[in-house]
Each structure stands twice: as structure tokens, then as C-alpha cells.
C-alpha atoms as an extended CHARMM CRD file, in Angstrom:
* protein
*
       262  EXT
         1         1  MET       CA            -26.6850000000     -231.1520000000      118.3300000000  PROA      1               0.0000000000
         2         2  SER       CA            -23.9370000000     -232.1370000000      115.3680000000  PROA      2               0.0000000000
         3         3  ASP       CA            -22.4470000000     -229.4760000000      113.5900000000  PROA      3               0.0000000000
         4         4  ALA       CA            -23.2630000000     -232.3140000000      110.9860000000  PROA      4               0.0000000000
         5         5  THR       CA            -27.0570000000     -231.8430000000      111.5420000000  PROA      5               0.0000000000
         6         6  VAL       CA            -27.0530000000     -228.1890000000      111.5120000000  PROA      6               0.0000000000
         7         7  SER       CA            -25.4430000000     -228.1320000000      107.8450000000  PROA      7               0.0000000000
         8         8  LEU       CA            -28.0730000000     -229.9110000000      106.7550000000  PROA      8               0.0000000000
         9         9  ASP       CA            -31.6000000000     -228.5110000000      108.3260000000  PROA      9               0.0000000000
        10        10  ARG       CA            -29.3190000000     -224.7850000000      107.1620000000  PROA      10              0.0000000000
        11        11  PRO       CA            -29.8810000000     -224.8300000000      102.5720000000  PROA      11              0.0000000000
        12        12  SER       CA            -27.0480000000     -223.5640000000      100.9050000000  PROA      12              0.0000000000
        13        13  PRO       CA            -25.7090000000     -220.5170000000       99.7620000000  PROA      13              0.0000000000
        14        14  ALA       CA            -26.3430000000     -221.9730000000       95.9460000000  PROA      14              0.0000000000
        15        15  LEU       CA            -29.6750000000     -222.6690000000       96.9480000000  PROA      15              0.0000000000
        16        16  ARG       CA            -30.5100000000     -219.7060000000       99.2570000000  PROA      16              0.0000000000
        17        17  ALA       CA            -29.6590000000     -217.5030000000       96.1220000000  PROA      17              0.0000000000
        18        18  GLY       CA            -31.8750000000     -220.0620000000       93.7430000000  PROA      18              0.0000000000
        19        19  ARG       CA            -34.5650000000     -218.9770000000       95.8890000000  PROA      19              0.0000000000
        20        20  ASN       CA            -34.4070000000     -215.5300000000       95.2390000000  PROA      20              0.0000000000
        21        21  LEU       CA            -33.6680000000     -215.0440000000       91.7610000000  PROA      21              0.0000000000
        22        22  ALA       CA            -37.0530000000     -217.3710000000       91.5050000000  PROA      22              0.0000000000
        23        23  LEU       CA            -38.6850000000     -214.9490000000       93.6660000000  PROA      23              0.0000000000
        24        24  VAL       CA            -37.3290000000     -211.9770000000       91.7340000000  PROA      24              0.0000000000
        25        25  VAL       CA            -38.0530000000     -213.4660000000       88.7210000000  PROA      25              0.0000000000
        26        26  LEU       CA            -41.6020000000     -214.2550000000       90.3850000000  PROA      26              0.0000000000
        27        27  THR       CA            -42.4670000000     -210.6160000000       90.8620000000  PROA      27              0.0000000000
        28        28  VAL       CA            -41.5450000000     -209.5850000000       87.9980000000  PROA      28              0.0000000000
        29        29  GLY       CA            -43.1990000000     -211.1630000000       85.9830000000  PROA      29              0.0000000000
        30        30  VAL       CA            -47.0040000000     -210.5670000000       88.3250000000  PROA      30              0.0000000000
        31        31  LEU       CA            -45.3270000000     -206.9560000000       87.6730000000  PROA      31              0.0000000000
        32        32  VAL       CA            -45.5550000000     -207.1490000000       84.3790000000  PROA      32              0.0000000000
        33        33  LEU       CA            -48.5710000000     -209.4700000000       84.2530000000  PROA      33              0.0000000000
        34        34  ALA       CA            -50.2740000000     -206.7820000000       86.1090000000  PROA      34              0.0000000000
        35        35  TRP       CA            -48.6290000000     -203.6150000000       84.3120000000  PROA      35              0.0000000000
        36        36  GLN       CA            -50.8460000000     -205.6540000000       81.1860000000  PROA      36              0.0000000000
        37        37  LEU       CA            -53.8470000000     -206.7440000000       82.4420000000  PROA      37              0.0000000000
        38        38  ILE       CA            -54.7090000000     -203.0570000000       83.0860000000  PROA      38              0.0000000000
        39        39  VAL       CA            -53.5200000000     -201.4450000000       80.2290000000  PROA      39              0.0000000000
        40        40  VAL       CA            -55.7830000000     -203.9160000000       78.4420000000  PROA      40              0.0000000000
        41        41  GLY       CA            -58.5740000000     -203.8480000000       80.5470000000  PROA      41              0.0000000000
        42        42  LEU       CA            -58.4810000000     -199.9510000000       81.6850000000  PROA      42              0.0000000000
        43        43  LYS       CA            -58.3940000000     -199.4190000000       77.5580000000  PROA      43              0.0000000000
        44        44  ILE       CA            -55.9980000000     -196.6490000000       78.8740000000  PROA      44              0.0000000000
        45        45  PRO       CA            -54.2950000000     -195.0880000000       75.4160000000  PROA      45              0.0000000000
        46        46  PRO       CA            -50.7060000000     -195.7220000000       74.5070000000  PROA      46              0.0000000000
        47        47  TYR       CA            -49.5710000000     -192.2250000000       74.4820000000  PROA      47              0.0000000000
        48        48  LEU       CA            -50.0400000000     -192.2920000000       78.0360000000  PROA      48              0.0000000000
        49        49  VAL       CA            -49.1370000000     -195.2400000000       79.7170000000  PROA      49              0.0000000000
        50        50  PRO       CA            -48.0520000000     -198.0340000000       76.6400000000  PROA      50              0.0000000000
        51        51  PRO       CA            -47.9120000000     -202.5870000000       77.6540000000  PROA      51              0.0000000000
        52        52  PRO       CA            -44.8970000000     -203.7710000000       78.6270000000  PROA      52              0.0000000000
        53        53  GLY       CA            -43.5640000000     -204.9390000000       75.0170000000  PROA      53              0.0000000000
        54        54  PRO       CA            -43.5480000000     -202.2470000000       72.9350000000  PROA      54              0.0000000000
        55        55  VAL       CA            -41.4310000000     -200.3290000000       76.5830000000  PROA      55              0.0000000000
        56        56  ALA       CA            -39.4210000000     -203.8350000000       76.3570000000  PROA      56              0.0000000000
        57        57  GLN       CA            -38.3400000000     -202.6210000000       72.6070000000  PROA      57              0.0000000000
        58        58  ALA       CA            -37.7490000000     -198.8450000000       72.6380000000  PROA      58              0.0000000000
        59        59  PHE       CA            -35.3570000000     -200.3160000000       75.9030000000  PROA      59              0.0000000000
        60        60  VAL       CA            -33.5450000000     -202.3900000000       73.7590000000  PROA      60              0.0000000000
        61        61  ALA       CA            -33.3770000000     -200.4400000000       70.3630000000  PROA      61              0.0000000000
        62        62  ASN       CA            -32.6800000000     -196.6480000000       72.8740000000  PROA      62              0.0000000000
        63        63  ILE       CA            -29.9730000000     -199.5010000000       75.1160000000  PROA      63              0.0000000000
        64        64  GLY       CA            -26.7690000000     -197.8400000000       74.0750000000  PROA      64              0.0000000000
        65        65  VAL       CA            -28.8220000000     -194.2830000000       75.3580000000  PROA      65              0.0000000000
        66        66  ILE       CA            -29.8110000000     -195.3270000000       78.2620000000  PROA      66              0.0000000000
        67        67  GLY       CA            -26.4180000000     -197.2070000000       79.9330000000  PROA      67              0.0000000000
        68        68  THR       CA            -24.6230000000     -193.9460000000       79.3750000000  PROA      68              0.0000000000
        69        69  GLN       CA            -27.9020000000     -192.1860000000       80.7730000000  PROA      69              0.0000000000
        70        70  THR       CA            -28.2340000000     -194.2460000000       83.5050000000  PROA      70              0.0000000000
        71        71  ALA       CA            -24.9460000000     -194.5690000000       84.6830000000  PROA      71              0.0000000000
        72        72  PHE       CA            -24.5960000000     -190.8040000000       85.0520000000  PROA      72              0.0000000000
        73        73  THR       CA            -26.9730000000     -190.9720000000       87.2440000000  PROA      73              0.0000000000
        74        74  LEU       CA            -25.3470000000     -193.9260000000       89.6090000000  PROA      74              0.0000000000
        75        75  THR       CA            -22.0110000000     -191.6890000000       89.9950000000  PROA      75              0.0000000000
        76        76  ALA       CA            -23.5920000000     -189.2930000000       91.3740000000  PROA      76              0.0000000000
        77        77  ALA       CA            -26.3890000000     -190.8700000000       92.9950000000  PROA      77              0.0000000000
        78        78  ALA       CA            -23.8230000000     -192.7220000000       94.8270000000  PROA      78              0.0000000000
        79        79  LEU       CA            -20.9500000000     -189.9250000000       95.6040000000  PROA      79              0.0000000000
        80        80  GLY       CA            -24.3060000000     -187.9310000000       96.3360000000  PROA      80              0.0000000000
        81        81  LEU       CA            -24.6920000000     -190.8880000000       98.4130000000  PROA      81              0.0000000000
        82        82  ALA       CA            -20.9060000000     -191.8420000000      100.0840000000  PROA      82              0.0000000000
        83        83  VAL       CA            -20.6640000000     -187.6530000000      101.2530000000  PROA      83              0.0000000000
        84        84  SER       CA            -24.3050000000     -187.9820000000      103.1070000000  PROA      84              0.0000000000
        85        85  THR       CA            -23.1300000000     -190.5820000000      104.8360000000  PROA      85              0.0000000000
        86        86  VAL       CA            -19.7670000000     -189.0040000000      105.6990000000  PROA      86              0.0000000000
        87        87  LEU       CA            -20.8340000000     -186.3580000000      107.0580000000  PROA      87              0.0000000000
        88        88  ALA       CA            -23.8700000000     -187.8680000000      109.1370000000  PROA      88              0.0000000000
        89        89  THR       CA            -21.6340000000     -190.3480000000      111.2230000000  PROA      89              0.0000000000
        90        90  GLY       CA            -19.8080000000     -187.9280000000      111.3750000000  PROA      90              0.0000000000
        91        91  ILE       CA            -21.5900000000     -185.3720000000      112.8430000000  PROA      91              0.0000000000
        92        92  ALA       CA            -23.7380000000     -187.9230000000      114.9690000000  PROA      92              0.0000000000
        93        93  LEU       CA            -20.8750000000     -189.3340000000      116.6890000000  PROA      93              0.0000000000
        94        94  ALA       CA            -20.0310000000     -185.7840000000      117.5410000000  PROA      94              0.0000000000
        95        95  PHE       CA            -23.4650000000     -185.2470000000      118.8620000000  PROA      95              0.0000000000
        96        96  SER       CA            -23.4300000000     -188.4740000000      120.8250000000  PROA      96              0.0000000000
        97        97  MET       CA            -20.1830000000     -186.7510000000      121.9590000000  PROA      97              0.0000000000
        98        98  SER       CA            -22.3130000000     -183.3390000000      123.7670000000  PROA      98              0.0000000000
        99        99  ARG       CA            -25.2130000000     -183.2010000000      124.2810000000  PROA      99              0.0000000000
       100       100  ASN       CA            -25.4800000000     -179.9050000000      124.2250000000  PROA      100             0.0000000000
       101       101  LEU       CA            -23.7370000000     -179.4910000000      120.6060000000  PROA      101             0.0000000000
       102       102  ALA       CA            -27.2290000000     -181.1630000000      119.4960000000  PROA      102             0.0000000000
       103       103  GLN       CA            -29.1380000000     -179.3310000000      121.3000000000  PROA      103             0.0000000000
       104       104  ALA       CA            -27.7260000000     -175.9450000000      119.8490000000  PROA      104             0.0000000000
       105       105  SER       CA            -27.1880000000     -178.0310000000      116.1890000000  PROA      105             0.0000000000
       106       106  LEU       CA            -30.2200000000     -179.9170000000      115.6910000000  PROA      106             0.0000000000
       107       107  PRO       CA            -32.6460000000     -177.1610000000      115.0280000000  PROA      107             0.0000000000
       108       108  VAL       CA            -29.8650000000     -175.8710000000      111.6050000000  PROA      108             0.0000000000
       109       109  VAL       CA            -30.1960000000     -179.1730000000      110.5770000000  PROA      109             0.0000000000
       110       110  ILE       CA            -33.5500000000     -179.6730000000      110.8180000000  PROA      110             0.0000000000
       111       111  ALA       CA            -34.0020000000     -175.2960000000      109.1860000000  PROA      111             0.0000000000
       112       112  PHE       CA            -31.6960000000     -177.2920000000      106.2700000000  PROA      112             0.0000000000
       113       113  ARG       CA            -33.9130000000     -180.7100000000      105.6880000000  PROA      113             0.0000000000
       114       114  SER       CA            -37.0630000000     -178.0240000000      105.4790000000  PROA      114             0.0000000000
       115       115  THR       CA            -34.9760000000     -176.2360000000      102.4150000000  PROA      115             0.0000000000
       116       116  PRO       CA            -37.2550000000     -177.3070000000       99.2320000000  PROA      116             0.0000000000
       117       117  VAL       CA            -34.8840000000     -179.4170000000       96.5500000000  PROA      117             0.0000000000
       118       118  ALA       CA            -36.2610000000     -177.7090000000       93.9050000000  PROA      118             0.0000000000
       119       119  ALA       CA            -35.2130000000     -174.2680000000       94.8760000000  PROA      119             0.0000000000
       120       120  VAL       CA            -31.6470000000     -175.5750000000       95.6850000000  PROA      120             0.0000000000
       121       121  ALA       CA            -31.3600000000     -177.1510000000       92.8940000000  PROA      121             0.0000000000
       122       122  PRO       CA            -31.0720000000     -173.9850000000       90.8670000000  PROA      122             0.0000000000
       123       123  LEU       CA            -28.7430000000     -172.2220000000       94.0050000000  PROA      123             0.0000000000
       124       124  ALA       CA            -26.1340000000     -175.4050000000       93.2850000000  PROA      124             0.0000000000
       125       125  MET       CA            -25.9440000000     -175.0740000000       89.6560000000  PROA      125             0.0000000000
       126       126  LEU       CA            -25.8130000000     -171.6180000000       90.1290000000  PROA      126             0.0000000000
       127       127  PHE       CA            -22.3000000000     -172.2840000000       91.6870000000  PROA      127             0.0000000000
       128       128  LEU       CA            -21.4920000000     -175.7150000000       90.6910000000  PROA      128             0.0000000000
       129       129  GLY       CA            -22.6530000000     -175.4410000000       87.1340000000  PROA      129             0.0000000000
       130       130  ARG       CA            -24.4420000000     -177.7180000000       85.4040000000  PROA      130             0.0000000000
       131       131  GLY       CA            -22.7150000000     -181.3710000000       85.9140000000  PROA      131             0.0000000000
       132       132  ILE       CA            -22.1680000000     -184.1130000000       88.3380000000  PROA      132             0.0000000000
       133       133  SER       CA            -21.3650000000     -181.9440000000       91.1930000000  PROA      133             0.0000000000
       134       134  THR       CA            -25.3570000000     -180.0340000000       91.2370000000  PROA      134             0.0000000000
       135       135  SER       CA            -26.5370000000     -183.4860000000       90.9030000000  PROA      135             0.0000000000
       136       136  MET       CA            -24.4160000000     -184.4080000000       93.9060000000  PROA      136             0.0000000000
       137       137  ALA       CA            -24.7340000000     -181.8750000000       96.1440000000  PROA      137             0.0000000000
       138       138  VAL       CA            -28.4420000000     -182.2120000000       95.9520000000  PROA      138             0.0000000000
       139       139  VAL       CA            -28.0980000000     -186.5350000000       96.6430000000  PROA      139             0.0000000000
       140       140  THR       CA            -26.1910000000     -185.4390000000       99.3040000000  PROA      140             0.0000000000
       141       141  ILE       CA            -28.9350000000     -182.9150000000      100.9320000000  PROA      141             0.0000000000
       142       142  VAL       CA            -31.5720000000     -185.6410000000       99.9340000000  PROA      142             0.0000000000
       143       143  SER       CA            -29.7000000000     -188.7090000000      101.9070000000  PROA      143             0.0000000000
       144       144  PHE       CA            -28.1860000000     -187.1120000000      104.8480000000  PROA      144             0.0000000000
       145       145  PHE       CA            -30.9430000000     -186.6020000000      107.2780000000  PROA      145             0.0000000000
       146       146  PRO       CA            -32.5160000000     -190.0890000000      107.0070000000  PROA      146             0.0000000000
       147       147  LEU       CA            -28.5900000000     -191.0930000000      107.7720000000  PROA      147             0.0000000000
       148       148  LEU       CA            -28.4640000000     -188.8300000000      110.6070000000  PROA      148             0.0000000000
       149       149  VAL       CA            -31.7740000000     -189.5560000000      112.5790000000  PROA      149             0.0000000000
       150       150  ASN       CA            -31.1450000000     -193.1860000000      112.6110000000  PROA      150             0.0000000000
       151       151  LEU       CA            -27.1990000000     -193.8080000000      113.1070000000  PROA      151             0.0000000000
       152       152  MET       CA            -28.4850000000     -191.2400000000      116.6530000000  PROA      152             0.0000000000
       153       153  ARG       CA            -30.8740000000     -193.3820000000      117.4260000000  PROA      153             0.0000000000
       154       154  GLY       CA            -28.3530000000     -195.9480000000      116.6550000000  PROA      154             0.0000000000
       155       155  LEU       CA            -25.9400000000     -194.3280000000      119.1320000000  PROA      155             0.0000000000
       156       156  ALA       CA            -28.1240000000     -193.6480000000      122.4390000000  PROA      156             0.0000000000
       157       157  GLY       CA            -29.8430000000     -196.4080000000      121.8660000000  PROA      157             0.0000000000
       158       158  ALA       CA            -26.9230000000     -198.5590000000      122.6910000000  PROA      158             0.0000000000
       159       159  ASP       CA            -27.2960000000     -200.8640000000      125.4550000000  PROA      159             0.0000000000
       160       160  ARG       CA            -26.5230000000     -199.8090000000      128.7370000000  PROA      160             0.0000000000
       161       161  ASN       CA            -24.8580000000     -203.4010000000      130.4960000000  PROA      161             0.0000000000
       162       162  ALA       CA            -21.8120000000     -202.7620000000      128.2480000000  PROA      162             0.0000000000
       163       163  ALA       CA            -21.9180000000     -200.1240000000      128.1710000000  PROA      163             0.0000000000
       164       164  GLU       CA            -21.6830000000     -200.0120000000      132.2650000000  PROA      164             0.0000000000
       165       165  LEU       CA            -19.2820000000     -201.8280000000      131.9720000000  PROA      165             0.0000000000
       166       166  MET       CA            -16.5180000000     -200.7060000000      129.2650000000  PROA      166             0.0000000000
       167       167  HSD       CA            -16.7380000000     -197.8670000000      132.1310000000  PROA      167             0.0000000000
       168       168  VAL       CA            -16.2620000000     -199.5950000000      135.1470000000  PROA      168             0.0000000000
       169       169  TYR       CA            -12.8050000000     -202.0300000000      133.2960000000  PROA      169             0.0000000000
       170       170  GLY       CA            -12.2060000000     -197.6110000000      133.0940000000  PROA      170             0.0000000000
       171       171  ALA       CA            -12.4570000000     -197.2770000000      129.2950000000  PROA      171             0.0000000000
       172       172  SER       CA            -12.2410000000     -193.8990000000      128.3790000000  PROA      172             0.0000000000
       173       173  ARG       CA            -15.4190000000     -192.7730000000      126.2660000000  PROA      173             0.0000000000
       174       174  TRP       CA            -14.0690000000     -193.1320000000      122.6720000000  PROA      174             0.0000000000
       175       175  GLN       CA            -13.3810000000     -196.5520000000      123.8500000000  PROA      175             0.0000000000
       176       176  GLN       CA            -17.1980000000     -196.7060000000      124.6170000000  PROA      176             0.0000000000
       177       177  MET       CA            -18.2270000000     -195.7490000000      121.5530000000  PROA      177             0.0000000000
       178       178  ARG       CA            -15.3670000000     -197.4410000000      118.9470000000  PROA      178             0.0000000000
       179       179  TYR       CA            -16.8840000000     -200.9460000000      120.9250000000  PROA      179             0.0000000000
       180       180  VAL       CA            -20.2710000000     -200.7100000000      122.4460000000  PROA      180             0.0000000000
       181       181  ARG       CA            -21.9100000000     -197.7650000000      120.4250000000  PROA      181             0.0000000000
       182       182  ILE       CA            -21.0490000000     -198.2520000000      116.9830000000  PROA      182             0.0000000000
       183       183  PRO       CA            -21.2550000000     -201.4670000000      116.6590000000  PROA      183             0.0000000000
       184       184  TYR       CA            -24.7170000000     -201.1780000000      117.9940000000  PROA      184             0.0000000000
       185       185  ALA       CA            -25.3950000000     -197.9630000000      115.3070000000  PROA      185             0.0000000000
       186       186  LEU       CA            -24.5870000000     -200.7170000000      112.1090000000  PROA      186             0.0000000000
       187       187  PRO       CA            -27.9790000000     -201.8070000000      111.5130000000  PROA      187             0.0000000000
       188       188  PHE       CA            -29.6500000000     -198.2650000000      111.9520000000  PROA      188             0.0000000000
       189       189  LEU       CA            -27.4490000000     -197.1650000000      109.8150000000  PROA      189             0.0000000000
       190       190  PHE       CA            -28.0190000000     -200.4790000000      106.9990000000  PROA      190             0.0000000000
       191       191  THR       CA            -31.8940000000     -198.9470000000      107.4590000000  PROA      191             0.0000000000
       192       192  GLY       CA            -30.2410000000     -194.9060000000      106.5840000000  PROA      192             0.0000000000
       193       193  MET       CA            -28.7020000000     -196.4800000000      104.0640000000  PROA      193             0.0000000000
       194       194  ARG       CA            -32.6860000000     -198.3610000000      102.5400000000  PROA      194             0.0000000000
       195       195  ILE       CA            -33.7760000000     -195.1900000000      103.1020000000  PROA      195             0.0000000000
       196       196  ALA       CA            -31.2770000000     -192.7720000000      101.5960000000  PROA      196             0.0000000000
       197       197  ALA       CA            -30.1020000000     -194.9110000000       98.4340000000  PROA      197             0.0000000000
       198       198  SER       CA            -33.6180000000     -195.1850000000       96.9500000000  PROA      198             0.0000000000
       199       199  SER       CA            -34.2630000000     -191.1740000000       97.4930000000  PROA      199             0.0000000000
       200       200  ALA       CA            -30.1470000000     -190.5430000000       96.3790000000  PROA      200             0.0000000000
       201       201  ILE       CA            -31.5800000000     -192.2760000000       93.3770000000  PROA      201             0.0000000000
       202       202  LEU       CA            -34.6320000000     -189.3980000000       92.6330000000  PROA      202             0.0000000000
       203       203  GLY       CA            -32.9800000000     -187.1090000000       93.9920000000  PROA      203             0.0000000000
       204       204  ALA       CA            -30.0290000000     -187.6950000000       91.3930000000  PROA      204             0.0000000000
       205       205  MET       CA            -32.7500000000     -187.5810000000       88.7510000000  PROA      205             0.0000000000
       206       206  LEU       CA            -34.8610000000     -184.6750000000       90.1000000000  PROA      206             0.0000000000
       207       207  SER       CA            -31.5620000000     -182.1050000000       89.1530000000  PROA      207             0.0000000000
       208       208  GLU       CA            -31.2450000000     -183.0030000000       86.4490000000  PROA      208             0.0000000000
       209       209  TRP       CA            -34.5340000000     -182.5850000000       85.9070000000  PROA      209             0.0000000000
       210       210  ILE       CA            -34.7620000000     -179.1540000000       86.9800000000  PROA      210             0.0000000000
       211       211  THR       CA            -30.9740000000     -178.5610000000       85.8840000000  PROA      211             0.0000000000
       212       212  GLY       CA            -31.5180000000     -179.9880000000       82.6230000000  PROA      212             0.0000000000
       213       213  SER       CA            -28.1450000000     -182.1240000000       83.5500000000  PROA      213             0.0000000000
       214       214  LYS       CA            -27.2750000000     -185.3760000000       81.6860000000  PROA      214             0.0000000000
       215       215  GLY       CA            -28.6740000000     -188.5860000000       83.3240000000  PROA      215             0.0000000000
       216       216  LEU       CA            -32.3900000000     -189.9890000000       83.4510000000  PROA      216             0.0000000000
       217       217  GLY       CA            -34.0650000000     -187.8830000000       84.9620000000  PROA      217             0.0000000000
       218       218  ASN       CA            -33.0450000000     -185.5960000000       81.9810000000  PROA      218             0.0000000000
       219       219  LEU       CA            -33.9400000000     -188.6200000000       79.4860000000  PROA      219             0.0000000000
       220       220  ILE       CA            -37.4760000000     -189.2180000000       80.9440000000  PROA      220             0.0000000000
       221       221  LEU       CA            -37.9240000000     -184.8840000000       80.3950000000  PROA      221             0.0000000000
       222       222  ASP       CA            -36.8620000000     -184.9510000000       76.6400000000  PROA      222             0.0000000000
       223       223  SER       CA            -38.5940000000     -188.3810000000       75.8550000000  PROA      223             0.0000000000
       224       224  GLY       CA            -42.3720000000     -187.3770000000       77.4500000000  PROA      224             0.0000000000
       225       225  GLU       CA            -40.9600000000     -183.2800000000       75.6160000000  PROA      225             0.0000000000
       226       226  MET       CA            -40.3720000000     -185.6270000000       72.1480000000  PROA      226             0.0000000000
       227       227  ARG       CA            -44.4180000000     -187.9740000000       72.4600000000  PROA      227             0.0000000000
       228       228  GLU       CA            -41.5990000000     -190.9080000000       73.1150000000  PROA      228             0.0000000000
       229       229  THR       CA            -44.0520000000     -192.9730000000       76.1420000000  PROA      229             0.0000000000
       230       230  GLU       CA            -42.1630000000     -195.7690000000       74.7470000000  PROA      230             0.0000000000
       231       231  LEU       CA            -38.9410000000     -194.7180000000       75.6490000000  PROA      231             0.0000000000
       232       232  LEU       CA            -40.2110000000     -192.6070000000       79.1440000000  PROA      232             0.0000000000
       233       233  TRP       CA            -41.4750000000     -195.5440000000       80.4870000000  PROA      233             0.0000000000
       234       234  ALA       CA            -38.6580000000     -197.6810000000       79.4770000000  PROA      234             0.0000000000
       235       235  ALA       CA            -36.2660000000     -194.8540000000       81.3270000000  PROA      235             0.0000000000
       236       236  VAL       CA            -39.2780000000     -194.2640000000       84.3000000000  PROA      236             0.0000000000
       237       237  VAL       CA            -38.6020000000     -198.8020000000       85.4790000000  PROA      237             0.0000000000
       238       238  THR       CA            -34.5680000000     -198.4110000000       84.3000000000  PROA      238             0.0000000000
       239       239  SER       CA            -35.1040000000     -195.6190000000       87.2970000000  PROA      239             0.0000000000
       240       240  VAL       CA            -37.2740000000     -197.9840000000       89.8050000000  PROA      240             0.0000000000
       241       241  THR       CA            -35.4590000000     -201.3220000000       89.3320000000  PROA      241             0.0000000000
       242       242  ILE       CA            -32.0850000000     -198.7600000000       90.5200000000  PROA      242             0.0000000000
       243       243  ALA       CA            -34.0990000000     -198.8400000000       93.3250000000  PROA      243             0.0000000000
       244       244  MET       CA            -35.1840000000     -201.4560000000       94.0790000000  PROA      244             0.0000000000
       245       245  SER       CA            -31.8490000000     -203.2870000000       93.0720000000  PROA      245             0.0000000000
       246       246  VAL       CA            -30.1760000000     -200.7820000000       96.0120000000  PROA      246             0.0000000000
       247       247  PHE       CA            -32.6330000000     -201.3060000000       98.0440000000  PROA      247             0.0000000000
       248       248  TRP       CA            -32.3160000000     -205.2600000000       98.0250000000  PROA      248             0.0000000000
       249       249  LEU       CA            -28.1690000000     -204.7390000000       98.6590000000  PROA      249             0.0000000000
       250       250  THR       CA            -28.1700000000     -202.7580000000      101.3030000000  PROA      250             0.0000000000
       251       251  SER       CA            -29.8510000000     -204.9850000000      102.9610000000  PROA      251             0.0000000000
       252       252  ALA       CA            -27.4000000000     -207.9910000000      102.1670000000  PROA      252             0.0000000000
       253       253  GLY       CA            -24.8390000000     -205.0220000000      103.3730000000  PROA      253             0.0000000000
       254       254  GLU       CA            -26.7600000000     -205.5810000000      106.4550000000  PROA      254             0.0000000000
       255       255  LYS       CA            -26.9950000000     -209.6100000000      106.5530000000  PROA      255             0.0000000000
       256       256  ARG       CA            -23.5220000000     -209.5420000000      105.9390000000  PROA      256             0.0000000000
       257       257  PHE       CA            -22.1150000000     -206.8180000000      107.9090000000  PROA      257             0.0000000000
       258       258  VAL       CA            -23.9560000000     -207.2980000000      111.6410000000  PROA      258             0.0000000000
       259       259  HSD       CA            -24.9460000000     -211.4180000000      111.2280000000  PROA      259             0.0000000000
       260       260  TRP       CA            -23.7700000000     -210.9400000000      114.8280000000  PROA      260             0.0000000000
       261       261  ARG       CA            -26.2140000000     -209.1910000000      116.0820000000  PROA      261             0.0000000000
       262       262  ALA       CA            -28.5510000000     -212.9680000000      115.2760000000  PROA      262             0.0000000000
């Protein structure tokens, strides 16, 4: 089959982007319509769940406040996720190189993961203060375990034939790790990032909620106390939109950097 035939069968990047955008718009439209029908059909009071119209008006009227709080939450989530990714990658590589280290340390990691975030956030605030450092610490704790588990699965499940071939050619353990195990673990890393990224947003908001630091979590709490239901739901919709966008971005990143697996 010629290259011209392949290019005709495969849609162009612009066409794929247009299709994805149309799908996003259609999904949003369906969700907004379902929201309106549920509120009207069940006769839910506006002080509990307002219709989409007033929420959109509150979003436009408070776009500056929402943007500032969103930037703080995103910064804390991104920095905490970066720290947890570095830590999880280093520990997963160490566990993969030494099985005894993994068996001795994994119970400690599991116990660390089992600690309730609601108990960790106040302690972190005592040591780090009421600011972005505490949110970063909470995000790191929340997003670390999914990354570690998926990376360990990817490193342990590498192609045995390729690893044996590297061994036959006299490759060192680090060369086997670099050329076989790490490339094979990349899809697992992106799977962990899809899970951890959404958890990072929620972890940052939970930290803001508990410690009273600025961010979307604090905005939701303050809006609820002031009975500004429309602003509260505008902040909630913003957080959900961010989580979904991060999920789609990590999926697109996986297709971009792991395209060789096809």
C-alpha cells in the first residue's frame, strides 16, 4: 500500500482535533441539559442546586476571583504531582533493582498511604504553615501511591524476551532498565498519572478546605457559609472541568509519547 493511500485513509490532525472538539461540546451540552432537566423535573430548590443559567452568571460575575483561586489550586496540584512523580519513579526503580528493599519497605509505604488525609493536613500546616507548601504536601501524599503501584507493575511486567536478549549481549542491569523496563513502564506511568492528577486536584482542594488556605476548596467553603449557592456551584463546576481536562491531557500525552507501542 502506498503512502498516498495511507494518508487518505488516516484523518488529518486538524480533522481529528475538530472531531474531538465537537465531541467535547456535545458532551458539555448533554450534561448541561441533563442538569437543567433534573433541577426542573425534581423541583430542587435553588438554594440547594441552582439551574445552569444562574451558575453561569455567577461564574462570569466572579471570573476574577475564580481565576485567582483556580491558579492557586492548580499550582499546588502541579507542584505536588511533580514531587510525587519524582519520588515514585525513584522508589519504583530502587524497588525494581532490589527485591529485598521492596519487601522491606513496601509495608511502610502502604502504612503511609493508609494515613487519613484529614489527619495529615493539620499536622502539615503546623510544620509548613498555612500556604501552598501544605497543599503540596497533601497532594504529594495523595498522588504518590497510584504512581508507585503502576510504575512497579510496569517495571516488573517488561518483555522477558527483550530482557533476556539484553542479558545475552552482556548488558548491565542499568542498561536493561534503561532500554527495556523503563520504556515498557511508560504506559503504566501515564495510567498512574491519570489517576493521580485527578486525585491531586481533590487533594489540593481538601487541604484548602481543612487549613483555610486560599484556593478553590476555600472558595467553595466560604461560598457555602455565605449562602452564595451559585458561586459555590460555579467553583464546583470549575474543579470538575479542571479534573476532566487533566485526564484528557494525560491521555493525549500518552498517545504522543508512547505511540511506538502501536
